[in-house]
Coordinates of C-alpha atoms and ligand atoms in Angstrom, one line a residue:
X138 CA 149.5 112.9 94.8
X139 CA 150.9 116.3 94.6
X140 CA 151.7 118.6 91.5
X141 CA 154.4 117.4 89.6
X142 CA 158.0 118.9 90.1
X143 CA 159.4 121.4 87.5
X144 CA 161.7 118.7 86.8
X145 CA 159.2 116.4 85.0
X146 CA 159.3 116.6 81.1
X147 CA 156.3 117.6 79.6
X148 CA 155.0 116.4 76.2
X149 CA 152.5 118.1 73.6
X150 CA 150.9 116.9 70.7
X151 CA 149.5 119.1 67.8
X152 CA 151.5 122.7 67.8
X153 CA 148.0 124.8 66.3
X154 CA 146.5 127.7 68.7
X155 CA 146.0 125.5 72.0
X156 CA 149.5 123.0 71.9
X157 CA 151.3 125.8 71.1
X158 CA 149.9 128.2 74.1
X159 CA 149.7 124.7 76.6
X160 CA 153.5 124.3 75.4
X161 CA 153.8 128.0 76.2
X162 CA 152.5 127.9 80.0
X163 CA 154.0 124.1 81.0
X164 CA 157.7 126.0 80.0
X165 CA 156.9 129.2 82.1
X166 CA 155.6 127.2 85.0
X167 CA 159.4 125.6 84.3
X168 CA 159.2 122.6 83.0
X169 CA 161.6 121.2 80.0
X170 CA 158.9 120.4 77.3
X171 CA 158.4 118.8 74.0
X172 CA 155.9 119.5 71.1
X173 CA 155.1 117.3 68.5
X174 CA 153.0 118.1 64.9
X175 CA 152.7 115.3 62.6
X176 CA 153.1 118.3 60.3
X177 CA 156.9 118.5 59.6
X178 CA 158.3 121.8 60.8
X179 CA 154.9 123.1 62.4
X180 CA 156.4 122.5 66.3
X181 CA 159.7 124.3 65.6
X182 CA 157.8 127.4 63.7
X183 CA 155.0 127.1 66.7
X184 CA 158.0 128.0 69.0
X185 CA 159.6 130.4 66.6
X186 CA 156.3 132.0 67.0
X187 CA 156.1 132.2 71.0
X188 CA 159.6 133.7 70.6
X189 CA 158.0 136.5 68.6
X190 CA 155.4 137.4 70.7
X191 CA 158.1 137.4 74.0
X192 CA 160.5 139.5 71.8
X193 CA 158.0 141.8 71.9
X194 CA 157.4 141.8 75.4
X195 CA 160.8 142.2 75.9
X196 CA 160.7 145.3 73.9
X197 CA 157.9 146.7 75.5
X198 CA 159.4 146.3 78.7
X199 CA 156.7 143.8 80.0
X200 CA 159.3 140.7 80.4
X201 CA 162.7 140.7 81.3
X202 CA 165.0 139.3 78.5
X203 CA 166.5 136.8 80.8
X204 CA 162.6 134.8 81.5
X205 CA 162.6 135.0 77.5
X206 CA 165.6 133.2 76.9
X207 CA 164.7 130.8 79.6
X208 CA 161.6 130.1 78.6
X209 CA 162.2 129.4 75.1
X210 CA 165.5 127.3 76.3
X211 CA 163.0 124.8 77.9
X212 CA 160.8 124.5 74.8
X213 CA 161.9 121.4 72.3
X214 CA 160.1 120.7 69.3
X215 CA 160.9 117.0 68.2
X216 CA 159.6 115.1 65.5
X217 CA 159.1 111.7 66.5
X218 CA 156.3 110.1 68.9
X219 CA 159.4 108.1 70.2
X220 CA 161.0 111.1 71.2
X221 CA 158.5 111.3 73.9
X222 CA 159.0 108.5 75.8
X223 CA 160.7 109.8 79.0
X224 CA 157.6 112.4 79.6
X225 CA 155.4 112.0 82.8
X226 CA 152.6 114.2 81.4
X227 CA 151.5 113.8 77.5
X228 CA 149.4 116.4 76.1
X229 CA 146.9 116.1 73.3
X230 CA 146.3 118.8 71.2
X231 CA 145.6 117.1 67.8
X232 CA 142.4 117.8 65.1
X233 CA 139.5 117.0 66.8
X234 CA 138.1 113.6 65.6
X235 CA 137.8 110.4 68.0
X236 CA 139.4 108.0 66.3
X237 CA 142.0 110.3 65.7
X238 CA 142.5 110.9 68.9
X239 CA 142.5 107.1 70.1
X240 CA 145.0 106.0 67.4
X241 CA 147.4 108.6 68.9
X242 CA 146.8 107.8 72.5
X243 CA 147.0 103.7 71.8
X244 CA 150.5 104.8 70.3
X245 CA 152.0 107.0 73.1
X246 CA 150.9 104.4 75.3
X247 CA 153.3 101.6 73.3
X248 CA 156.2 104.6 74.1
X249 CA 155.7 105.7 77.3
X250 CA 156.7 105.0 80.7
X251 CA 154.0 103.4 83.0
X252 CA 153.5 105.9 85.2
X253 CA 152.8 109.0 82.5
X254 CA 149.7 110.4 82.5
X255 CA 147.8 111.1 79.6
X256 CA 146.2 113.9 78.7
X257 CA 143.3 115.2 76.5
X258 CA 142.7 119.3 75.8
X259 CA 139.4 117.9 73.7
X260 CA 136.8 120.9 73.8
X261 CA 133.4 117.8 73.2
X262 CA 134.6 114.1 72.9
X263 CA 133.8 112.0 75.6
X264 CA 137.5 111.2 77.9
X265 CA 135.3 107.9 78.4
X266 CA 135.5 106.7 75.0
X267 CA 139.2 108.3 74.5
X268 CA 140.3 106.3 76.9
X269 CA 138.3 103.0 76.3
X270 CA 140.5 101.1 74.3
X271 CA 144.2 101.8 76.0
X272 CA 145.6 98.7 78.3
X273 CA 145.0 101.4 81.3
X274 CA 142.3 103.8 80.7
X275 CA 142.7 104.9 84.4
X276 CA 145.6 107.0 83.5
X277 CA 143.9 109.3 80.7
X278 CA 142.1 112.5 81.5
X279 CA 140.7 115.4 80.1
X280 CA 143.2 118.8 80.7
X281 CA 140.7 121.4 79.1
X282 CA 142.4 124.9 78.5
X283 CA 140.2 127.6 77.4
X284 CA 141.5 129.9 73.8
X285 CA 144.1 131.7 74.0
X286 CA 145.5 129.1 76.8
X287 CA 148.4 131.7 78.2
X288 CA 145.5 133.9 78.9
X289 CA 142.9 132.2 80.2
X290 CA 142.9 131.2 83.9
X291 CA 140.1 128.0 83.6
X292 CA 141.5 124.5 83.0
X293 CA 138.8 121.5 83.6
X294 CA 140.3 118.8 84.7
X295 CA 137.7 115.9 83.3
X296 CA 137.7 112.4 84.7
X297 CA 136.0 110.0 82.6
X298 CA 134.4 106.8 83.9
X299 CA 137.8 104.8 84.5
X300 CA 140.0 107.9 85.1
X301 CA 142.4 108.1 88.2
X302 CA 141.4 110.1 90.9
X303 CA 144.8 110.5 92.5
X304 CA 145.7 111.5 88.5
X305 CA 142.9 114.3 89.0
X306 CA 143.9 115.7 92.4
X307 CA 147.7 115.5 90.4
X308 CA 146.4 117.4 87.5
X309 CA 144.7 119.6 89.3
X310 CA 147.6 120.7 91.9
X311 CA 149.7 120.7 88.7
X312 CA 147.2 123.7 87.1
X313 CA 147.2 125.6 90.0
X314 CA 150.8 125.3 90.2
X315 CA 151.1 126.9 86.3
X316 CA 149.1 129.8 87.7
X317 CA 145.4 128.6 86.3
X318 CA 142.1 127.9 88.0
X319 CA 141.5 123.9 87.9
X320 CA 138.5 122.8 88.4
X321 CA 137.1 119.0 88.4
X322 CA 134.4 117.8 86.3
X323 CA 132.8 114.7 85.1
X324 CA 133.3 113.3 81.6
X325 CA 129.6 114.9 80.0
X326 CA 129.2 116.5 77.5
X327 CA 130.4 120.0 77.3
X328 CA 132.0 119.7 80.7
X329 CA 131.3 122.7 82.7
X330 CA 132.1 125.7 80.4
X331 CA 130.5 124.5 77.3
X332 CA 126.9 123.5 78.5
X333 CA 126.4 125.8 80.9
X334 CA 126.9 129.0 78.9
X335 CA 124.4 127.6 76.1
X336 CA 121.2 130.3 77.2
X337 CA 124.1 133.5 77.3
X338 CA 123.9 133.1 73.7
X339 CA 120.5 130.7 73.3
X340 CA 118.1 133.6 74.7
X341 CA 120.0 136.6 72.9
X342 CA 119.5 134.7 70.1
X343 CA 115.8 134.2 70.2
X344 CA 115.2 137.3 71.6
X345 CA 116.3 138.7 68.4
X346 CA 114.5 136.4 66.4
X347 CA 111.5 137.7 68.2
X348 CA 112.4 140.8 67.2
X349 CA 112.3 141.9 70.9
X350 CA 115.2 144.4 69.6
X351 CA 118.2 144.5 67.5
X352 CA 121.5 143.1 68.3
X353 CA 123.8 146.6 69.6
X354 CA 120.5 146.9 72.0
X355 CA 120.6 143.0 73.4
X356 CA 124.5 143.6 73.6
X357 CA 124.9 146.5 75.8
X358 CA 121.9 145.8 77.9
X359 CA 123.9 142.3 78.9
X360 CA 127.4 144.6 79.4
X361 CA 125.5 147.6 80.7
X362 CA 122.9 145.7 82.9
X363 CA 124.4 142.3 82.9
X364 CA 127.7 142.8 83.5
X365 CA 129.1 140.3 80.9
X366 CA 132.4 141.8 79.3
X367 CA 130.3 141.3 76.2
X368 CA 127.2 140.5 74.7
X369 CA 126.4 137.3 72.6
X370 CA 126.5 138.9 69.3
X371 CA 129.7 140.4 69.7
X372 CA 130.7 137.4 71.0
X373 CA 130.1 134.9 68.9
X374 CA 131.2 137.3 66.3
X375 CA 135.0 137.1 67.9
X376 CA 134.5 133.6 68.7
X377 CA 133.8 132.4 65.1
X378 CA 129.8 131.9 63.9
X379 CA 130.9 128.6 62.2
X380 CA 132.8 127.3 66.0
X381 CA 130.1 128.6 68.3
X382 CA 127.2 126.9 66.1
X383 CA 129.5 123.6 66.0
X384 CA 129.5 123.6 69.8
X385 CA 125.9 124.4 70.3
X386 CA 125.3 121.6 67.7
X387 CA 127.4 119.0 69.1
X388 CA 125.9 119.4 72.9
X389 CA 122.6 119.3 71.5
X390 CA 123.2 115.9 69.5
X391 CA 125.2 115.0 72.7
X392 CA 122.2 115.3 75.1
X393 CA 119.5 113.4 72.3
X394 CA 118.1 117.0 71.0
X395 CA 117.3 118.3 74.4
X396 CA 115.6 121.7 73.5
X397 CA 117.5 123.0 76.2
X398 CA 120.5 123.5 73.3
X399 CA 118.7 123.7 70.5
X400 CA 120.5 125.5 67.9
X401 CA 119.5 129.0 66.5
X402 CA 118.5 129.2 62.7
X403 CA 119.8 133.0 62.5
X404 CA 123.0 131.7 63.7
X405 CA 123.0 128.9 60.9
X406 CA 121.6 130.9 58.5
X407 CA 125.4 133.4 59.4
X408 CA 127.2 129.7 58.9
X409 CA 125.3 129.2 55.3
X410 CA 126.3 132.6 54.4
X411 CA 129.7 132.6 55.2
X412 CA 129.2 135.4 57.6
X413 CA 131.7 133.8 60.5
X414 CA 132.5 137.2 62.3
X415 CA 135.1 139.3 62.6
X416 CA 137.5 136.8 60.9
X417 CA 135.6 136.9 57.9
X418 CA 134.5 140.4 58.0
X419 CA 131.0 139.9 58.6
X420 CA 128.5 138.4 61.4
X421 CA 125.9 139.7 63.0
X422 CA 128.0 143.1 62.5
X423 CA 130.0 144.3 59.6
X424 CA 133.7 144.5 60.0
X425 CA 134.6 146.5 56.9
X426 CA 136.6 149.3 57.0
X427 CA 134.8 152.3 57.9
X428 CA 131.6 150.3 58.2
X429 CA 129.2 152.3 61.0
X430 CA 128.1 150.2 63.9
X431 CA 124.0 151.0 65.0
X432 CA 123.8 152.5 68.9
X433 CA 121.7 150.3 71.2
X434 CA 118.5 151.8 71.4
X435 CA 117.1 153.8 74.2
X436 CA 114.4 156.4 75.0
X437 CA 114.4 159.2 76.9
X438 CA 111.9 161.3 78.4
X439 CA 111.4 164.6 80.0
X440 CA 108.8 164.7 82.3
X441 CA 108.9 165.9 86.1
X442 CA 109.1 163.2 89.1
X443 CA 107.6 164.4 92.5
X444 CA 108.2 161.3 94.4
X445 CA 108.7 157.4 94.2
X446 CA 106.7 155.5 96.2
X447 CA 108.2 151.9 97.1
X448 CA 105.2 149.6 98.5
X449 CA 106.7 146.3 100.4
X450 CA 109.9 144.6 98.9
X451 CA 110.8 145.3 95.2
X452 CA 113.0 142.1 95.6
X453 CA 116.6 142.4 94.3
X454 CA 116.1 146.1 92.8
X455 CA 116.0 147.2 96.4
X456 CA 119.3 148.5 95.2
X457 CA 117.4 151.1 93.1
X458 CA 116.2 153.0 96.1
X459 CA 119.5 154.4 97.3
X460 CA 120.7 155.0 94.1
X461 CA 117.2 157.0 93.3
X462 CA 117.6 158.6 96.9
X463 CA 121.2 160.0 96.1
X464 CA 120.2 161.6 92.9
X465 CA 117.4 163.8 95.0
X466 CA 114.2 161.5 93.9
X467 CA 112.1 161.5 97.7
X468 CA 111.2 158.2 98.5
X469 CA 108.1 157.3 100.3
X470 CA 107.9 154.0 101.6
X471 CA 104.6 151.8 102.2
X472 CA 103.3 148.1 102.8
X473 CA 102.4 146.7 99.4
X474 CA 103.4 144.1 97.1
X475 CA 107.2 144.9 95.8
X476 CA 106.1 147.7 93.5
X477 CA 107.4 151.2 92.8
X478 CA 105.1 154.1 91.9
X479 CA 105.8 157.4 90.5
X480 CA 102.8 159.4 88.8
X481 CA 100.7 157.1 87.5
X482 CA 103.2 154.4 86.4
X483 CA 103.7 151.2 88.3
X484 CA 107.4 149.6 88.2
X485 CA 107.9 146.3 89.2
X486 CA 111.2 143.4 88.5
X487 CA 109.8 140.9 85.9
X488 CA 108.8 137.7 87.4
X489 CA 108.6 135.8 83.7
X490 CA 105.3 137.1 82.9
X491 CA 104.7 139.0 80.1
X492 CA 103.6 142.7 80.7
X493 CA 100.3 142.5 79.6
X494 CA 99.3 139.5 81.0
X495 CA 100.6 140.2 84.6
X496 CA 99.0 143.4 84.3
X497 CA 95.3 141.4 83.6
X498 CA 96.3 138.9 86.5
X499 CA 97.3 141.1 89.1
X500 CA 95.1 144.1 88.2
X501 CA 97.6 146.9 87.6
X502 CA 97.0 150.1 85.2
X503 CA 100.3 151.2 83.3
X504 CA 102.5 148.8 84.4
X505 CA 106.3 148.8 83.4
X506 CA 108.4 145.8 83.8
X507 CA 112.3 145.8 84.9
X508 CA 114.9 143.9 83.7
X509 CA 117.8 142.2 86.5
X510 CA 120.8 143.9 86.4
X511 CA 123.7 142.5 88.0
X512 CA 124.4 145.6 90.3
X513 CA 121.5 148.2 90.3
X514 CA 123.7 150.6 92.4
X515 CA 126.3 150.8 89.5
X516 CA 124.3 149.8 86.3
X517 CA 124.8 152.1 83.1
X518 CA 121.4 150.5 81.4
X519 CA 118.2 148.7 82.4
X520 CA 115.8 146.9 80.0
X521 CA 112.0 147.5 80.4
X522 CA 109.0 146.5 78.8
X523 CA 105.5 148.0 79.3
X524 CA 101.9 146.1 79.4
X525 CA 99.0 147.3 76.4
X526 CA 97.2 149.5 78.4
X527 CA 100.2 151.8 79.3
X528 CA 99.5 155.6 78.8
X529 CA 102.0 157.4 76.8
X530 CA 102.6 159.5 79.9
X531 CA 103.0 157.1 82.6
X532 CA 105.8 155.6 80.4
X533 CA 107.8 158.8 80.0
X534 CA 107.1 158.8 84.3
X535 CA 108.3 155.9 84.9
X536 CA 111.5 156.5 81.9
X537 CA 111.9 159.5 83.6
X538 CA 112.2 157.9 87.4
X539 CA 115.0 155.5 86.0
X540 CA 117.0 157.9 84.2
X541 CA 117.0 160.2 87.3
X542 CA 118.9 157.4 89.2
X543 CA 121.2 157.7 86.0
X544 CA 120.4 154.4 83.7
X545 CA 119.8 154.8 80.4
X546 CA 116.6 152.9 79.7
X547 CA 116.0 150.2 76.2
X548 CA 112.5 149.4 76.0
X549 CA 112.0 145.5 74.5
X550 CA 108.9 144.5 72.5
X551 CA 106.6 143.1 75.5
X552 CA 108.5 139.7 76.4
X553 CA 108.6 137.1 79.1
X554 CA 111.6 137.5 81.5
X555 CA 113.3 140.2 79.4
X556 CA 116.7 139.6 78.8
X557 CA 119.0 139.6 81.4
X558 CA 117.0 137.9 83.8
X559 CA 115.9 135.2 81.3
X560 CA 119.7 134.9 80.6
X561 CA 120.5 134.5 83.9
X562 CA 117.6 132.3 85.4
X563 CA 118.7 130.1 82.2
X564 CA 122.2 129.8 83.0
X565 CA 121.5 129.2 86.9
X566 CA 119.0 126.1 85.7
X567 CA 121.3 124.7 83.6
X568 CA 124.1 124.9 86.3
X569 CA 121.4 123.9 88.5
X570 CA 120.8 120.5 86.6
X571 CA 124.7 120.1 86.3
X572 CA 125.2 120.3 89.7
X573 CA 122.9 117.5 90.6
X574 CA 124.0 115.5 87.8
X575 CA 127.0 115.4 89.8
X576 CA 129.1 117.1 86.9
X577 CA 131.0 119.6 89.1
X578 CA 130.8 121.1 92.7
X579 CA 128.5 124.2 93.0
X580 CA 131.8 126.4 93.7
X581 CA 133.5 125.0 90.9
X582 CA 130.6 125.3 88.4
X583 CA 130.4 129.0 89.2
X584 CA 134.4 129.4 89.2
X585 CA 134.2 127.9 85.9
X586 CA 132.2 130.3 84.6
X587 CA 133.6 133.3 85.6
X588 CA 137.4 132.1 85.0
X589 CA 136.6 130.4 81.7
X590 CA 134.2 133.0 80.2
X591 CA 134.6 136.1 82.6
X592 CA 131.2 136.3 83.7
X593 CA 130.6 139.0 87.1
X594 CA 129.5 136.4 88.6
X595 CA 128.7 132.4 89.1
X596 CA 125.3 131.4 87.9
X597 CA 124.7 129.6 91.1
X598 CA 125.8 132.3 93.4
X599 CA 123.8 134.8 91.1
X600 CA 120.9 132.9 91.6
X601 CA 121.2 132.9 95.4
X602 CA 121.7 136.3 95.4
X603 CA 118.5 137.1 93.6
X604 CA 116.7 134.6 95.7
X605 CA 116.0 130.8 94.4
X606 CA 112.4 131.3 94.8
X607 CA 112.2 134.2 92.6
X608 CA 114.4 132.3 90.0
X609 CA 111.6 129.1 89.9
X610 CA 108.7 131.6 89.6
X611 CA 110.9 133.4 86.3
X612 CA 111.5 130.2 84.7
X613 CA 107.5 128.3 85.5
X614 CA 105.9 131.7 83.9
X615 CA 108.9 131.1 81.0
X616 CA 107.7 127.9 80.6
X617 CA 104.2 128.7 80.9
X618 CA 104.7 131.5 78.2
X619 CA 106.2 129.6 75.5
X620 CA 104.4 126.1 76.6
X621 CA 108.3 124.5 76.0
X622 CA 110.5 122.2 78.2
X623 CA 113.0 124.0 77.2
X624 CA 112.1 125.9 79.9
X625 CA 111.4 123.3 82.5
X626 CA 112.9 124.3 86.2
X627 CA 115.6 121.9 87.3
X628 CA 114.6 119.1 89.6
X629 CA 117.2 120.7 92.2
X630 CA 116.3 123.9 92.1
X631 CA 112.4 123.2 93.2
X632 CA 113.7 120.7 95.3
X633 CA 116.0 123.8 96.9
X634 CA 113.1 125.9 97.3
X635 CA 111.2 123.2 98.7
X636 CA 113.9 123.1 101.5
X637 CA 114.7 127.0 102.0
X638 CA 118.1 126.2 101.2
X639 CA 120.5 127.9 98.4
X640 CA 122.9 126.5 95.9
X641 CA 125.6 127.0 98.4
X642 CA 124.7 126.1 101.7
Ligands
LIG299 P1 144.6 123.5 65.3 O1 144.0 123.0 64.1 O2 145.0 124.9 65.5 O3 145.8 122.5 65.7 C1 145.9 121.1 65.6 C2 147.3 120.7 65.3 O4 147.4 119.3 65.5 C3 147.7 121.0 63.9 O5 149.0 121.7 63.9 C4 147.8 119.7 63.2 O6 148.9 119.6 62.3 C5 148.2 118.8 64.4 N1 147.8 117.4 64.3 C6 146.6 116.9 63.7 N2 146.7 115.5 63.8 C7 147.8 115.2 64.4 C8 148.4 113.9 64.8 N3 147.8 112.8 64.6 N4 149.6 114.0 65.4 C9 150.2 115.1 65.6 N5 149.7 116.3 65.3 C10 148.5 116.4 64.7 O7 143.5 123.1 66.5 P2 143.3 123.7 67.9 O8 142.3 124.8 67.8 O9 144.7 124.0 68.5 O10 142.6 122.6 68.7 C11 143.3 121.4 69.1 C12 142.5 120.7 70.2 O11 142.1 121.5 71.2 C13 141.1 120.1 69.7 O12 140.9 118.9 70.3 C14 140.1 121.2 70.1 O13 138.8 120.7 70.3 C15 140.7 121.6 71.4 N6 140.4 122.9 71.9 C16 140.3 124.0 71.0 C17 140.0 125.2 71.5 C18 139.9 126.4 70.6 O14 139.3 127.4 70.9 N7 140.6 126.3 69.4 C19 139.7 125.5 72.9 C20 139.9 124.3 73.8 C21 140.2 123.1 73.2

């Protein structure tokens, strides 16, 4: 079954951010559509309100006044479920609450043609239990856009336990068709997006609480390092402190209290508070006017590098060497166990362990610990963290060596994994898990994640990149460290590593 034709009416329900902005992209893809509010008037000002925003792009000369008039021209708003009934595709956009939800769907089924497809845009009810009571709950699916829905490419297309398949592949085409990224996914909960980004905020968040360093620090180092458009604090500060806990609560309560999602209490404490984010004024920053945001914190040293010796294969901060070449640093290579050297510091990529203790086990004076970053040729900022026993001088070596090769350097209380790696061994374990759960496809997991929350990369893909092996070791010594499953390696990654294959072959 192919996308539907331009021709077939579209129907929305609920005209708030998302029916409005689904209503928005169905009529610019070209189809005649319908919105519905059980609030009287709210559909006819939601598209008084797209008009708005378009006259503006008119005026700024970024759409031709002729699309505008079209557009709008195909959007309806009507104020009767009856006025539906000729619509092949009926979107739900309506408060989130199940039995809501089902009373609606159990009346647009009474209206509308048999062959309609119904349609959920729910962020965490179950399309299973949606559909469970209609006469045919094989023709109701899950259509997830992602906030604001003109802008953002993702749509999940979820297919609970009786769902269609045909309807998926239809739903699907017809996404692609509107210009977004579809990608299929089982009715669990959180779908894709919404489980497997828990750790990006999860281990910011406890890192804090740690006090491994303050929030501007654990922001940049994931932009700066990481290569996320944003870190988790200035995140969930745009996102909304009282919407970010909800979904972290509701997955957790979803999945039986798997520590995996366990809430954060600084991030309820925010909630109790009031302190919501920048819609409120205050989160985790202050949004008053004139108020003076902290700098992430790095040190700096100035003492003289001779040479860096590299002994065997520093893994995935290979990259490093080049970049240290280029900015006049001699390299001397050797056989060894992945380390670098310069003076009397040793440097090595965190494998989990803490600094200290893999200093003890492995027998190394002055050791300093790096952090991943997602592209050590182009990195701004690297994370490190230094065992007990390190001399005030080798530190200030080995600071010196990195900011040579141009990184500014944040050093983090002595901590397993750091940050970026823990974020991202996290993420790739809980895509890991999805994946054999047979939630999504490994390729449209990682799409997922980087249409639906822009990360650089897929978690999966990130985590063959770095090598799978490396990833179990980082998450075992996690695990180790904090003596928690919520740690535990995912069955498919060992079982991957067992097999020398990656998440994509
Ligand atoms: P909203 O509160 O902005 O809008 C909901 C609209 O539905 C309101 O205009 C309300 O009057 C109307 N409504 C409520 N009950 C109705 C009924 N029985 N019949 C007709 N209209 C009804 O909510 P928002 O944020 O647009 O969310 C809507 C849905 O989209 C929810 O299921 C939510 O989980 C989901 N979603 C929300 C996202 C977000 O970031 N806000 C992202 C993705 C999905």
């Amino acid at each position: 079954m192919s996308a539907l034709n331009t021709n077939a009416r579209i129907a929305v329900i609920g005209a708030g951010a998302m029916g409005a902005g689904i209503a928005q992209v169905a009529a610019q893809a070209g189809h005649p559509v319908l919105l519905l509010d059980n609030r009287p008037g709210a559909a006819a000002q939601a598209i008084e309100g797209i008009d708005r925003q378009w006259a503006k792009r008119v005026d700024k000369g970024k759409l031709a006044a002729a699309a505008r008039t079209a557009t709008i021209a195909r959007l309806q708003a009507v104020e009767t479920i009856e006025a539906l009934a000729d619509c092949e595709l009926i979107i739900e956009a309506i408060v989130e609450n199940l039995e809501v939800k089902r009373a609606l769907f159990r009346q647009v089924e009474r209206i509308c043609s048999e062959h309609a497809i119904l349609a959920s845009n729910t962020s965490s009810l179950s399309i299973t239990s949606i559909a469970a009571q209609l006469n045919r709950p094989e023709r109701l699916l899950g259509l997830h856009f992602f906030n604001p829905a003109p802008i953002m490419a993702l749509v999940e297309i979820v297919s609970g336990l009786a769902s269609d398949p045909a309807l998926a592949e239809c739903l699907y085409d017809t996404a692609k068709a509107w210009g977004k990224k579809p990608v299929h996914t089982r009715s669990t909960p959180g779908f894709i997006v919404n489980r497997v980004a828990r750790p990006f905020y999860a281990e910011s968040l406890r890192l804090l609480q740690e006090g491994a360093a303050d929030c501007p620090t654990l922001d940049a180092l994931m932009r700066d390092a990481g290569g996320f458009a944003m870190g988790a604090f200035e995140l969930t500060d745009l996102i909304g402190h009282d919407v970010n806990y909800a979904v972290t609560c509701s997955v957790f309560d979803a999945w039986y209290g798997d520590t995996r999602f366990q809430p954060s209490l600084i991030q309820k404490e925010l909630v109790d508070a009031g302190r919501l984010g920048r819609k409120s004024g205050h989160g985790f920053y202050s949004y008053a006017e004139g108020a003076q945001r902290a700098q992430p914190a790095h040190i700096s040293s100035d003492a003289a590098i001779e040479n860096c010796v590299v002994e065997g294969d520093p893994g995935i901060a290979q990259a490093l060497i080049p970049r240290l070449r280029e900015h006049g640093v001699e390299i001397v290579q050797r056989d060894g166990p992945g380390l670098l050297r310069v003076g009397d510091a040793v440097l090595a990529l965190s494998d989990g362990r803490m600094a200290s203790q893999r200093a003890k086990e492995d027998g190394l004076r002055n050791l300093i610990l790096l952090d991943l970053a997602f592209d050590y040729g182009k990195a701004g900022r690297i994370a490190i963290s230094c065992s007990a026993d390190t001399s005030q001088s080798a530190l200030e070596q080995g600071v010196a060596l990195l900011q040579r090769a141009g990184l500014q350097v944040s050093l983090l209380s002595d901590s397993p994994a750091l940050a970026v790696l823990r974020t991202v061994a996290m993420l790739a374990n809980e895509a890991a898990d999805a994946l054999q759960q047979g939630v999504a496809s490994a390729s449209d997991i990682d799409l997922a994640l980087r249409a639906g929350v822009n990360y650089p990369q897929g978690p999966l893909a990130w985590a063959d990149a770095i090598g799978l092996p490396h990833i179990l070791k980082v998450l075992e010594n996690l695990q180790a460290s904090y003596g928690e499953e919520r740690y535990r390696p995912a069955l498919l990654l060992r079982r991957r590593v067992a097999e020398g294959r990656t998440f994509h072959d």
